[in-house]
Amino acid sequence: MARVWIFGQDINTDQIVPGRYAPYMLKNEADLRNYPFVEHRPDFAPGVQPGDLIVAGNNFGCGSSREYAPLALRLVGVGAIVAPLFARIFFRNALNLGIPCFTADLTSTLRDGQEVELRLEEGVIVTDEGQHIQLPPPPAFLRDVWAAGGIVPFYRQYGRFPGEAR
Amino acid sequence: MQTLSEQILSRAAGRTVMAGEVVTVDVDLVMMHDSLSPSIIRVLHEELGAERVWDPERVAVVIDHVAPAASVQTAEKQADVRRWVKSQGIRHLFDVGRGISHPVLVEEGLARPGMVIVGSDSHSTAYGCVAAFGTGMGTTDIALAAATGRTWFRVPETVLVRAEGRFRPGVSAKDLALYAARRLRADGATYAAVEWHGVEFLSIMERMTLATLSIEVGAKAGLVPPVFAEPGAILPSARAEVRRSALQPDFLQVQAGARYSQVLTVDLDRLEPQISAPHTVDNVADLSELGRVAIDVVYLGTCTNGHYEDMAAAARILRGRRLAPGMRMLVVPASAQALQRATADGTLMTLLEAGATIGTPGCGACIGRHMGVLAPDEVCLFTGNRNFRGRMGSPQANIYLASPEVAAATALTGYLTHPQEVEASLPSQV
């Protein structure tokens, strides 16, 4: 089972990882795993378990281009992020790192701390109350990138960009 | 009929493309800065397996985010980046003190109209000030672009912001941009481009104010049409060939009948100074609506409003006056050229005589890493582009975004102040 972590709207990358905690600023870059939401939600990094689900409001990840924001989420094993709208750079960065992002508003459907099962390949969340929530599939041209585990393995495997003719 | 983004991406894709299509394009320029370069270099070599960048002439590296280095770690990483730049045969390294990547690449003539420019910085929308399609990307996308000279885009729809009339005294490009954020909201142009029309009278760097703030409504790019009231007077500090390059390329112009997903018309004659209050950029109100807001420190700088024009606008208000008791005012020029120009014509001396101090051209405290980070409960009036909680230091600090004119007036009174209030109530000693 995975835990649901509910976040509000317009969560910016400074809230995900403040610039002061960038790998550039750290003695030991591996420490980045301790810093997702370090100031915005200090109970997140110590409590998150691999596979957990971030369920957020509109415009998740707005702000800077810092890939270390989604990287920090990947380091702690976030299983997927669900939000009605993702900021563009964050979405690309998460895609490139192989973090599944689903476009849906579940902030009032799921509760913070709720236990759910995420069936990634089916795009389904099953709640502890047995409710099945179907997530909208990602755009077809991006599905292969997630399947490959990110843009680097995708590019190395296929030698082309998403959406480019084979 | 095409928008500016459709025209630029069509040329870069080698075929006619329209909004909504997914395209692979050639990029004209890749910019990376010190904050992400170490990770970009690692992905380029270790993950993508590339030995060289695709074209060292079309990669620019700028050390601006922590410049000069603030710690042994940052100094060491900068040294690594310099060694790498040399090993790759990259000529376009702009080191500590040259300034923020965005104005620097425009001043150097590397960013030109009609180009596709990707940068490891979200404010790479800045290059829209010369009608380039500039956009920010993260480590992996930039590494891939540097390795291959290509990237992919979904061709954006375009949100048109059409300005009419002229600014009233004390009102400037920042107020137009913040007003647009107020109306469009932080997500209003997500996945879209913004075009700013009706601003031919603005200089290139004033246009950069609009272009950089385009990302704050979520935009992929923020373009100002390459039309100039006085072509020779766009960039007085730039070399002749740069001035020429700023002229309109043959293929790029506003086309009647281009499709816009949304049109926002702004009457500049009625626009008041706009203030973005904590903690989101779109939390904007007229200055007159806010009442008395006490300010501890005024920070003038960044790629949004640290240009020569911004220092000069502040100096016009500060001239012959002194900062309010207890006020600190930090000025961090956006580029060395801006600083040189402000030095040559006395603008800098005016700022210093008023009681302001000056920092090394670069990003300064915008990312909260050095050169003026904020303490808990401090209130900063910032001419930059983000007032997110914790952006400039303590998450308990408060950041208000405003124009350089409001910044200067506020530095004189100690609370958010309309520039014209200062003109009326505080006599200049000059």
Coordinates of C-alpha atoms in Angstrom, one line a residue:
Chain A
M1 CA 0.0 0.0 0.0
A2 CA 1.1 3.5 -0.6
R3 CA 0.4 6.6 1.5
V4 CA -1.3 9.7 -0.1
W5 CA 0.3 13.0 0.6
I6 CA -2.0 15.9 -0.2
F7 CA -0.6 19.3 -1.3
G8 CA -2.3 22.5 -2.2
Q9 CA -2.3 24.5 -5.4
D10 CA 0.6 26.5 -7.0
I11 CA 3.2 24.4 -5.2
N12 CA 6.4 25.9 -6.6
T13 CA 9.9 24.3 -6.9
D14 CA 11.2 26.5 -4.1
Q15 CA 8.7 24.7 -1.9
I16 CA 9.7 21.3 -3.2
V17 CA 13.5 22.0 -2.8
P18 CA 14.6 25.6 -1.8
G19 CA 17.5 26.9 -3.8
R20 CA 19.6 26.9 -0.7
Y21 CA 19.4 23.1 -0.7
A22 CA 20.5 22.6 -4.3
P23 CA 23.1 19.9 -4.9
Y24 CA 25.3 22.9 -6.0
M25 CA 25.2 24.2 -2.4
L26 CA 25.7 20.8 -0.7
K27 CA 28.9 19.2 0.6
N28 CA 27.3 15.8 -0.1
E29 CA 24.9 15.8 -3.0
A30 CA 23.3 12.5 -1.8
D31 CA 21.9 14.6 1.1
L32 CA 19.3 15.9 -1.4
R33 CA 17.1 13.0 -0.4
N34 CA 16.6 14.7 3.0
Y35 CA 15.2 17.9 1.5
P36 CA 12.0 17.4 -0.5
F37 CA 9.5 19.9 1.1
V38 CA 12.1 20.5 3.8
E39 CA 10.5 23.8 4.8
H40 CA 7.0 23.5 3.3
R41 CA 6.2 20.2 4.9
P42 CA 9.0 19.0 7.2
D43 CA 7.2 15.7 8.0
F44 CA 7.4 14.6 4.3
A45 CA 11.0 13.5 3.9
P46 CA 11.2 11.5 7.2
G47 CA 7.8 9.9 6.6
V48 CA 7.6 9.2 2.8
Q49 CA 8.0 5.6 1.7
P50 CA 8.9 4.3 -1.8
G51 CA 5.8 4.1 -3.9
D52 CA 3.9 6.9 -2.0
L53 CA 1.6 9.1 -4.0
I54 CA 1.6 12.9 -4.2
V55 CA -1.8 14.3 -4.8
A56 CA -1.7 18.1 -5.4
G57 CA -3.8 21.0 -6.5
N58 CA -3.5 23.1 -9.7
N59 CA -0.2 24.2 -11.2
F60 CA 2.1 21.7 -9.4
G61 CA 5.8 22.5 -9.8
C62 CA 5.6 26.1 -11.0
G63 CA 8.7 28.2 -10.8
S64 CA 12.3 27.3 -11.6
S65 CA 13.9 24.9 -14.0
R66 CA 15.7 23.0 -11.2
E67 CA 15.5 19.4 -12.0
Y68 CA 16.7 18.6 -8.5
A69 CA 13.2 19.3 -7.3
P70 CA 11.7 16.2 -9.1
L71 CA 15.0 14.4 -8.6
A72 CA 14.6 14.8 -4.8
L73 CA 11.1 13.2 -5.2
R74 CA 12.6 10.4 -7.2
L75 CA 15.3 9.8 -4.6
V76 CA 12.7 9.1 -1.9
G77 CA 10.8 6.9 -4.3
V78 CA 7.6 8.9 -5.0
G79 CA 5.5 6.5 -7.1
A80 CA 3.4 9.0 -9.0
I81 CA 2.2 12.6 -8.8
V82 CA -1.4 13.5 -9.5
A83 CA -2.5 17.1 -10.2
P84 CA -5.0 18.9 -12.4
L85 CA -2.3 20.8 -14.1
F86 CA 1.5 20.6 -14.0
A87 CA 3.8 23.5 -14.7
R88 CA 5.5 22.9 -17.9
I89 CA 9.2 22.6 -16.9
F90 CA 8.4 20.5 -13.9
F91 CA 6.4 18.1 -16.1
R92 CA 9.2 17.7 -18.6
N93 CA 11.8 17.2 -15.8
A94 CA 9.6 14.6 -14.1
L95 CA 9.0 12.9 -17.5
N96 CA 12.7 12.9 -18.2
L97 CA 13.4 11.3 -14.8
G98 CA 10.7 8.7 -15.3
I99 CA 8.3 9.9 -12.5
P100 CA 4.7 9.2 -13.6
C101 CA 2.5 12.3 -13.6
F102 CA -1.2 12.0 -14.0
T103 CA -3.5 14.9 -14.8
A104 CA -6.5 14.7 -12.5
D105 CA -7.9 16.5 -9.5
L106 CA -8.1 14.1 -6.6
T107 CA -7.4 16.5 -3.7
S108 CA -11.0 16.2 -2.5
T109 CA -11.4 12.5 -3.4
L110 CA -8.5 11.3 -1.4
R111 CA -7.4 12.2 2.1
D112 CA -3.9 13.0 3.4
G113 CA -2.5 9.9 5.0
Q114 CA -5.0 7.6 3.2
E115 CA -3.6 4.2 2.2
V116 CA -4.1 3.3 -1.5
E117 CA -2.8 0.9 -4.0
L118 CA -1.4 2.4 -7.2
R119 CA -1.6 0.1 -10.3
L120 CA 0.7 1.9 -12.6
E121 CA 0.3 -0.2 -15.7
E122 CA -3.5 0.0 -15.5
G123 CA -3.5 3.7 -14.4
V124 CA -5.7 2.8 -11.5
I125 CA -5.7 3.8 -7.8
V126 CA -7.6 1.5 -5.5
T127 CA -8.3 3.1 -2.1
D128 CA -8.5 1.4 1.3
E129 CA -12.2 1.6 1.0
G130 CA -12.2 -0.4 -2.3
Q131 CA -12.9 2.5 -4.5
H132 CA -11.3 2.3 -8.0
I133 CA -10.2 5.6 -9.5
Q134 CA -9.2 5.5 -13.2
L135 CA -6.5 8.0 -14.0
P136 CA -6.4 9.6 -17.5
P137 CA -3.6 8.0 -19.6
P138 CA -0.6 10.3 -20.4
P139 CA -0.5 11.6 -24.0
A140 CA 0.5 8.7 -26.4
F141 CA 3.8 10.3 -27.5
L142 CA 5.0 10.4 -23.9
R143 CA 3.9 7.0 -22.8
D144 CA 7.0 5.3 -24.3
V145 CA 9.2 7.7 -22.4
W146 CA 7.7 6.6 -19.1
A147 CA 7.8 3.0 -20.1
A148 CA 11.5 3.4 -20.9
G149 CA 12.1 4.9 -17.5
G150 CA 12.9 8.5 -18.7
I151 CA 14.2 10.4 -21.6
V152 CA 17.8 9.2 -21.4
P153 CA 17.0 5.5 -21.7
F154 CA 14.3 6.4 -24.3
Y155 CA 16.8 8.3 -26.4
R156 CA 19.5 5.7 -26.1
Q157 CA 17.1 3.0 -27.0
Y158 CA 15.3 4.6 -29.9
G159 CA 17.6 7.4 -31.0
R160 CA 14.8 9.8 -31.5
F161 CA 12.8 12.4 -29.5
P162 CA 9.2 11.9 -28.3
G163 CA 6.8 12.4 -31.1
E164 CA 9.5 12.1 -33.8
A165 CA 8.8 9.7 -36.6
R166 CA 10.5 6.4 -36.2
Chain B
M1 CA -1.2 32.9 -40.7
Q2 CA 1.1 32.2 -37.8
T3 CA 2.1 33.5 -34.4
L4 CA 5.7 34.4 -33.7
S5 CA 6.2 31.1 -32.0
E6 CA 4.8 29.2 -34.9
Q7 CA 7.0 31.1 -37.4
I8 CA 10.1 30.5 -35.3
L9 CA 9.4 26.8 -34.7
S10 CA 8.5 26.3 -38.3
R11 CA 11.8 27.5 -39.4
A12 CA 13.6 25.4 -36.7
A13 CA 11.6 22.3 -37.7
G14 CA 12.1 22.8 -41.4
R15 CA 8.4 22.6 -42.1
T16 CA 5.2 24.6 -41.4
V17 CA 3.9 23.8 -38.0
M18 CA 1.0 25.1 -36.0
A19 CA -0.1 25.2 -32.3
G20 CA -0.7 21.7 -30.9
E21 CA 1.8 19.8 -33.1
V22 CA 4.7 18.0 -31.4
V23 CA 7.9 18.9 -33.3
T24 CA 11.6 18.1 -33.1
V25 CA 13.6 21.2 -33.8
D26 CA 17.2 22.3 -34.2
V27 CA 18.3 24.7 -31.4
D28 CA 20.4 27.7 -32.2
L29 CA 21.9 28.2 -28.8
V30 CA 22.1 26.3 -25.5
M31 CA 22.7 28.2 -22.3
M32 CA 23.8 26.7 -19.0
H33 CA 24.7 28.4 -15.8
D34 CA 26.8 27.4 -12.8
S35 CA 24.0 26.1 -10.7
L36 CA 23.0 23.3 -13.0
S37 CA 26.2 22.9 -15.2
P38 CA 27.8 20.3 -12.9
S39 CA 24.7 18.1 -13.3
I40 CA 24.4 18.8 -17.0
I41 CA 28.0 17.8 -17.6
R42 CA 27.5 14.6 -15.7
V43 CA 24.3 13.6 -17.6
L44 CA 26.0 14.5 -20.9
H45 CA 29.0 12.3 -20.4
E46 CA 27.9 9.6 -17.9
E47 CA 24.3 9.0 -18.9
L48 CA 24.1 10.0 -22.5
G49 CA 27.6 8.8 -23.3
A50 CA 28.5 11.9 -25.4
E51 CA 32.1 12.9 -25.4
R52 CA 31.6 16.4 -26.9
V53 CA 28.9 19.0 -27.1
W54 CA 27.4 19.1 -30.6
D55 CA 28.7 22.6 -31.4
P56 CA 31.0 24.4 -29.0
E57 CA 30.2 27.7 -30.8
R58 CA 26.5 27.4 -29.9
V59 CA 26.9 26.6 -26.2
A60 CA 27.2 29.5 -23.7
V61 CA 28.2 28.9 -20.1
V62 CA 27.5 31.7 -17.6
I63 CA 28.6 31.8 -14.0
D64 CA 26.0 34.0 -12.5
H65 CA 24.0 32.1 -9.9
V66 CA 26.6 32.1 -7.1
A67 CA 29.0 34.7 -8.4
P68 CA 31.5 35.2 -6.8
A69 CA 31.6 31.8 -5.1
A70 CA 30.2 31.8 -1.6
S71 CA 31.7 28.5 -0.3
V72 CA 34.4 26.0 -1.0
Q73 CA 31.8 23.7 -2.6
T74 CA 30.6 26.3 -5.1
A75 CA 34.1 27.5 -5.8
E76 CA 35.2 23.9 -6.5
K77 CA 32.2 23.3 -8.8
Q78 CA 32.9 26.5 -10.7
A79 CA 36.5 25.4 -11.2
D80 CA 35.3 22.1 -12.6
V81 CA 33.0 23.9 -15.0
R82 CA 35.8 26.2 -16.2
R83 CA 38.0 23.2 -16.8
W84 CA 35.2 21.5 -18.7
V85 CA 34.5 24.6 -20.8
K86 CA 38.2 24.6 -21.8
S87 CA 38.3 20.9 -22.6
Q88 CA 35.2 21.3 -24.9
G89 CA 36.6 24.3 -26.8
I90 CA 33.7 26.4 -25.7
R91 CA 34.5 30.1 -26.3
H92 CA 31.4 31.6 -24.8
L93 CA 32.2 31.4 -21.1
F94 CA 31.0 34.4 -19.2
D95 CA 32.6 34.3 -15.8
V96 CA 32.0 36.0 -12.4
G97 CA 31.0 39.6 -12.7
R98 CA 30.0 39.6 -16.4
G99 CA 26.4 39.4 -15.3
I100 CA 23.2 37.4 -15.6
S101 CA 23.0 35.0 -18.5
H102 CA 20.0 36.6 -20.1
P103 CA 21.1 40.2 -20.6
V104 CA 24.7 39.0 -21.3
L105 CA 23.7 36.8 -24.2
V106 CA 21.6 39.6 -25.7
E107 CA 24.4 42.2 -25.2
E108 CA 26.9 39.8 -26.8
G109 CA 24.7 39.3 -29.8
L110 CA 24.4 35.6 -29.2
A111 CA 20.7 35.8 -28.6
R112 CA 19.1 37.1 -31.8
P113 CA 15.6 37.4 -33.3
G114 CA 14.0 34.2 -34.6
M115 CA 16.4 31.9 -32.8
V116 CA 15.4 28.9 -30.7
I117 CA 17.3 29.2 -27.4
V118 CA 17.1 26.7 -24.5
G119 CA 18.6 27.5 -21.2
S120 CA 19.0 25.8 -17.8
D121 CA 17.0 28.6 -16.2
S122 CA 13.3 29.2 -16.2
H123 CA 13.7 32.8 -17.0
S124 CA 15.2 31.9 -20.4
T125 CA 11.9 33.3 -21.7
A126 CA 14.0 36.5 -21.4
Y127 CA 15.3 36.0 -25.0
G128 CA 11.8 36.9 -26.2
C129 CA 13.0 40.5 -25.7
V130 CA 14.7 40.2 -29.0
A131 CA 12.0 38.0 -30.4
A132 CA 13.8 34.8 -29.9
F133 CA 11.9 31.7 -28.8
G134 CA 13.7 31.3 -25.5
T135 CA 12.6 28.7 -22.9
G136 CA 13.8 27.1 -19.7
M137 CA 14.5 23.4 -19.2
G138 CA 16.1 21.2 -16.6
T139 CA 19.4 19.3 -16.4
T140 CA 18.5 16.4 -18.6
D141 CA 16.8 18.3 -21.4
I142 CA 19.7 20.8 -21.6
A143 CA 22.2 17.9 -21.6
L144 CA 20.3 16.3 -24.5
A145 CA 20.2 19.5 -26.4
A146 CA 23.9 20.2 -25.8
A147 CA 24.7 16.7 -27.0
T148 CA 22.5 16.6 -30.1
G149 CA 21.7 20.2 -31.0
R150 CA 18.0 19.3 -31.0
T151 CA 15.0 19.1 -28.7
W152 CA 11.3 18.6 -28.9
F153 CA 8.4 20.9 -28.3
R154 CA 4.6 20.9 -28.4
V155 CA 4.1 24.1 -30.5
P156 CA 2.4 26.4 -28.1
E157 CA -0.9 28.3 -28.4
T158 CA -0.3 32.0 -27.9
V159 CA -1.8 34.4 -25.3
L160 CA -1.8 37.9 -26.6
V161 CA -1.2 40.8 -24.2
R162 CA -2.0 44.0 -26.1
A163 CA -0.9 47.2 -24.5
E164 CA -2.6 50.4 -25.5
G165 CA -1.5 54.0 -24.7
R166 CA 1.5 55.1 -22.7
F167 CA 2.6 54.6 -19.1
R168 CA 1.8 57.4 -16.7
P169 CA 4.7 58.9 -14.7
G170 CA 6.1 56.4 -12.1
V171 CA 4.6 53.4 -14.0
S172 CA 6.7 51.1 -16.2
A173 CA 7.1 47.7 -17.8
K174 CA 7.1 45.8 -14.5
D175 CA 3.6 47.2 -13.7
L176 CA 2.3 45.9 -17.1
A177 CA 3.8 42.5 -16.5
L178 CA 2.5 42.2 -12.9
Y179 CA -0.9 43.4 -14.1
A180 CA -0.9 40.6 -16.7
A181 CA 0.0 38.1 -13.9
R182 CA -2.9 39.5 -11.9
R183 CA -5.3 38.9 -14.8
L184 CA -3.9 35.7 -16.3
R185 CA -2.9 34.1 -12.9
A186 CA 0.1 31.9 -12.2
D187 CA -1.1 29.1 -14.5
G188 CA -2.9 31.3 -17.1
A189 CA -0.4 30.7 -20.0
T190 CA 0.9 27.2 -19.0
Y191 CA 2.1 25.3 -22.2
A192 CA 1.4 28.5 -24.1
A193 CA 3.5 31.4 -25.3
V194 CA 2.8 35.0 -24.5
E195 CA 3.2 37.8 -27.1
W196 CA 3.5 41.3 -25.9
H197 CA 2.2 43.8 -28.4
G198 CA 2.0 47.6 -28.3
V199 CA 5.3 48.0 -26.6
E200 CA 7.5 49.2 -29.5
F201 CA 8.5 52.2 -27.4
L202 CA 10.3 50.0 -24.8
S203 CA 14.1 49.4 -25.0
I204 CA 15.4 45.8 -25.3
M205 CA 16.0 45.5 -21.6
E206 CA 12.6 46.9 -20.7
R207 CA 11.2 44.3 -23.0
M208 CA 13.2 41.7 -21.0
T209 CA 11.1 42.7 -17.9
L210 CA 8.1 41.5 -19.8
A211 CA 9.8 38.4 -21.3
T212 CA 11.2 37.2 -18.0
L213 CA 7.9 37.5 -16.2
S214 CA 6.2 35.5 -18.9
I215 CA 7.2 32.3 -17.0
E216 CA 5.4 33.6 -14.0
V217 CA 2.1 33.0 -15.8
G218 CA 3.4 29.5 -16.8
A219 CA 4.5 30.4 -20.3
K220 CA 6.9 28.4 -22.5
A221 CA 8.1 31.6 -24.2
G222 CA 7.3 35.3 -24.0
L223 CA 8.0 37.2 -27.2
V224 CA 8.0 40.9 -28.0
P225 CA 7.7 41.5 -31.8
P226 CA 11.0 42.7 -33.3
V227 CA 9.8 46.2 -34.0
F228 CA 11.6 49.2 -32.8
A229 CA 10.7 52.9 -32.6
E230 CA 14.4 53.8 -33.0
P231 CA 16.5 51.0 -34.3
G232 CA 19.8 52.7 -33.5
A233 CA 18.9 53.4 -29.9
I234 CA 17.9 50.0 -28.7
L235 CA 21.1 48.9 -27.0
P236 CA 23.3 52.0 -26.8
S237 CA 26.0 50.0 -25.0
A238 CA 26.2 47.2 -27.5
R239 CA 28.5 46.8 -30.4
A240 CA 27.4 47.9 -33.9
E241 CA 26.9 44.4 -35.1
V242 CA 24.7 43.6 -32.1
R243 CA 22.6 46.6 -32.8
R244 CA 22.1 45.5 -36.4
S245 CA 21.3 42.0 -35.3
A246 CA 18.5 43.3 -33.2
L247 CA 16.7 44.4 -36.3
Q248 CA 13.8 42.5 -37.7
P249 CA 14.7 39.3 -39.6
D250 CA 12.9 38.8 -42.9
F251 CA 10.9 35.8 -41.9
L252 CA 9.6 37.1 -38.6
Q253 CA 6.7 39.5 -38.2
V254 CA 3.3 39.8 -36.6
Q255 CA 0.8 38.4 -39.1
A256 CA -2.8 39.6 -39.2
G257 CA -5.0 36.6 -38.7
A258 CA -2.7 34.7 -36.5
R259 CA -4.7 32.8 -33.9
Y260 CA -4.5 33.7 -30.2
S261 CA -6.0 31.5 -27.5
Q262 CA -6.7 34.5 -25.3
V263 CA -6.4 38.3 -25.7
L264 CA -5.8 40.6 -22.7
T265 CA -5.9 44.3 -23.5
V266 CA -4.3 46.7 -21.0
D267 CA -4.9 50.4 -21.0
L268 CA -1.5 51.8 -20.0
D269 CA -2.9 55.3 -19.5
R270 CA -5.0 53.9 -16.6
L271 CA -2.4 51.5 -15.1
E272 CA -1.3 52.2 -11.6
P273 CA 1.9 50.9 -9.9
Q274 CA 1.3 47.2 -9.3
I275 CA 2.5 45.2 -6.2
S276 CA 2.8 41.5 -6.0
A277 CA 2.3 40.6 -2.3
P278 CA 3.6 37.5 -0.6
H279 CA 3.8 34.6 -1.5
T280 CA 2.7 34.2 -5.1
V281 CA 3.6 36.3 -8.1
D282 CA -0.1 36.6 -9.2
N283 CA -1.2 38.0 -5.8
V284 CA -1.2 41.4 -7.3
A285 CA -3.0 44.6 -6.3
D286 CA -2.8 48.3 -7.1
L287 CA -0.3 50.0 -4.8
S288 CA -3.1 52.3 -3.7
E289 CA -5.1 49.3 -2.4
L290 CA -2.5 48.1 0.0
G291 CA -2.3 50.7 2.8
R292 CA 0.9 51.2 4.8
V293 CA 3.3 48.3 4.4
A294 CA 6.6 48.8 6.2
I295 CA 9.7 47.6 4.3
D296 CA 13.1 46.7 5.9
V297 CA 15.2 46.2 2.7
V298 CA 14.9 47.3 -0.9
Y299 CA 16.6 45.0 -3.4
L300 CA 17.1 46.3 -7.0
G301 CA 18.4 43.7 -9.3
T302 CA 17.8 40.5 -11.4
C303 CA 17.2 39.7 -15.1
T304 CA 13.7 41.2 -14.6
N305 CA 14.7 44.7 -13.3
G306 CA 18.4 45.0 -12.7
H307 CA 19.1 46.7 -16.0
Y308 CA 20.7 50.1 -16.6
E309 CA 17.2 51.5 -17.3
D310 CA 16.1 50.3 -13.9
M311 CA 19.1 51.8 -12.0
A312 CA 18.5 55.1 -14.0
A313 CA 14.8 55.1 -13.1
A314 CA 15.7 54.6 -9.4
A315 CA 18.4 57.3 -9.6
R316 CA 15.9 59.8 -11.0
I317 CA 13.8 59.4 -7.8
L318 CA 16.8 59.0 -5.3
R319 CA 18.7 62.0 -6.7
G320 CA 19.4 64.5 -4.0
R321 CA 17.6 62.5 -1.4
R322 CA 18.6 60.0 1.3
L323 CA 17.3 56.5 2.2
A324 CA 14.8 56.4 5.1
P325 CA 16.5 55.9 8.6
G326 CA 17.2 52.2 9.1
M327 CA 16.6 51.3 5.4
R328 CA 19.0 49.1 3.5
M329 CA 19.1 49.3 -0.3
L330 CA 21.0 46.7 -2.3
V331 CA 21.6 47.3 -6.0
V332 CA 22.9 44.3 -8.0
P333 CA 23.3 45.2 -11.7
A334 CA 22.1 42.6 -14.2
S335 CA 25.3 42.9 -16.2
A336 CA 28.7 44.4 -16.3
Q337 CA 27.6 46.6 -19.2
A338 CA 24.7 47.9 -17.2
L339 CA 27.1 48.7 -14.4
Q340 CA 29.6 50.4 -16.7
R341 CA 26.9 52.5 -18.3
A342 CA 25.5 53.5 -14.9
T343 CA 29.1 54.4 -13.8
A344 CA 29.8 56.4 -16.9
D345 CA 26.8 58.7 -16.6
G346 CA 26.7 59.3 -12.9
T347 CA 23.7 57.0 -12.2
L348 CA 25.8 54.8 -9.9
M349 CA 27.1 57.8 -7.9
T350 CA 23.5 59.0 -7.4
L351 CA 22.5 55.6 -6.0
L352 CA 25.5 55.5 -3.7
E353 CA 25.0 59.1 -2.5
A354 CA 21.5 58.3 -1.6
G355 CA 22.8 55.5 0.6
A356 CA 22.4 52.4 -1.6
T357 CA 25.2 49.8 -1.9
I358 CA 26.2 47.7 -4.8
G359 CA 26.9 44.0 -5.5
T360 CA 28.7 42.0 -8.2
P361 CA 26.6 41.8 -11.4
G362 CA 24.8 38.5 -11.3
C363 CA 21.8 36.8 -9.8
G364 CA 22.6 38.0 -6.3
A365 CA 20.1 37.1 -3.6
C366 CA 17.3 36.2 -6.0
I367 CA 17.7 32.5 -5.2
G368 CA 18.4 33.1 -1.6
R369 CA 21.9 31.8 -1.6
H370 CA 24.1 34.8 -0.9
M371 CA 24.5 38.6 -1.1
G372 CA 21.6 39.7 0.9
V373 CA 19.5 36.7 2.1
L374 CA 16.6 37.6 4.4
A375 CA 16.1 36.9 8.1
P376 CA 12.8 35.7 9.6
D377 CA 10.2 38.4 9.7
E378 CA 12.2 40.7 7.4
V379 CA 10.2 42.4 4.7
C380 CA 11.9 43.0 1.3
L381 CA 10.7 45.1 -1.6
F382 CA 12.2 43.3 -4.5
T383 CA 12.4 44.3 -8.2
G384 CA 12.8 40.6 -9.2
N385 CA 10.4 38.0 -10.4
R386 CA 9.5 35.7 -7.6
N387 CA 8.2 36.3 -4.1
F388 CA 7.8 32.6 -3.2
R389 CA 8.1 31.7 0.5
G390 CA 11.7 31.2 1.3
R391 CA 12.9 32.3 -2.1
M392 CA 15.4 34.9 -0.8
G393 CA 16.2 33.2 2.5
S394 CA 14.1 32.6 5.6
P395 CA 10.7 31.1 4.8
Q396 CA 9.4 33.5 7.5
A397 CA 10.5 36.5 5.4
N398 CA 8.0 38.4 3.2
I399 CA 8.8 39.6 -0.3
Y400 CA 6.9 42.2 -2.3
L401 CA 7.6 42.6 -6.0
A402 CA 7.4 46.0 -7.6
S403 CA 9.0 48.3 -10.2
P404 CA 12.3 50.0 -9.8
E405 CA 10.4 53.3 -9.4
V406 CA 8.4 52.0 -6.5
A407 CA 11.5 50.5 -5.1
A408 CA 13.3 53.8 -5.0
A409 CA 10.3 55.7 -3.6
T410 CA 9.9 53.0 -0.9
A411 CA 13.6 53.2 0.0
L412 CA 13.1 56.9 0.8
T413 CA 10.1 56.5 3.0
G414 CA 10.4 53.0 4.6
Y415 CA 7.0 51.8 3.4
L416 CA 5.4 51.0 0.0
T417 CA 5.3 54.3 -1.7
H418 CA 4.1 55.7 -5.1
P419 CA 6.9 57.4 -6.8
Q420 CA 4.8 60.6 -7.3
E421 CA 4.2 60.8 -3.5
V422 CA 7.9 61.2 -3.0
E423 CA 8.2 63.8 -5.7
A424 CA 5.5 65.8 -4.0
S425 CA 6.5 65.4 -0.3
L426 CA 10.3 64.9 -0.1
P427 CA 12.2 67.8 -1.7
S428 CA 15.4 66.9 -3.6
Q429 CA 18.6 68.6 -2.2
V430 CA 20.0 69.0 -5.7

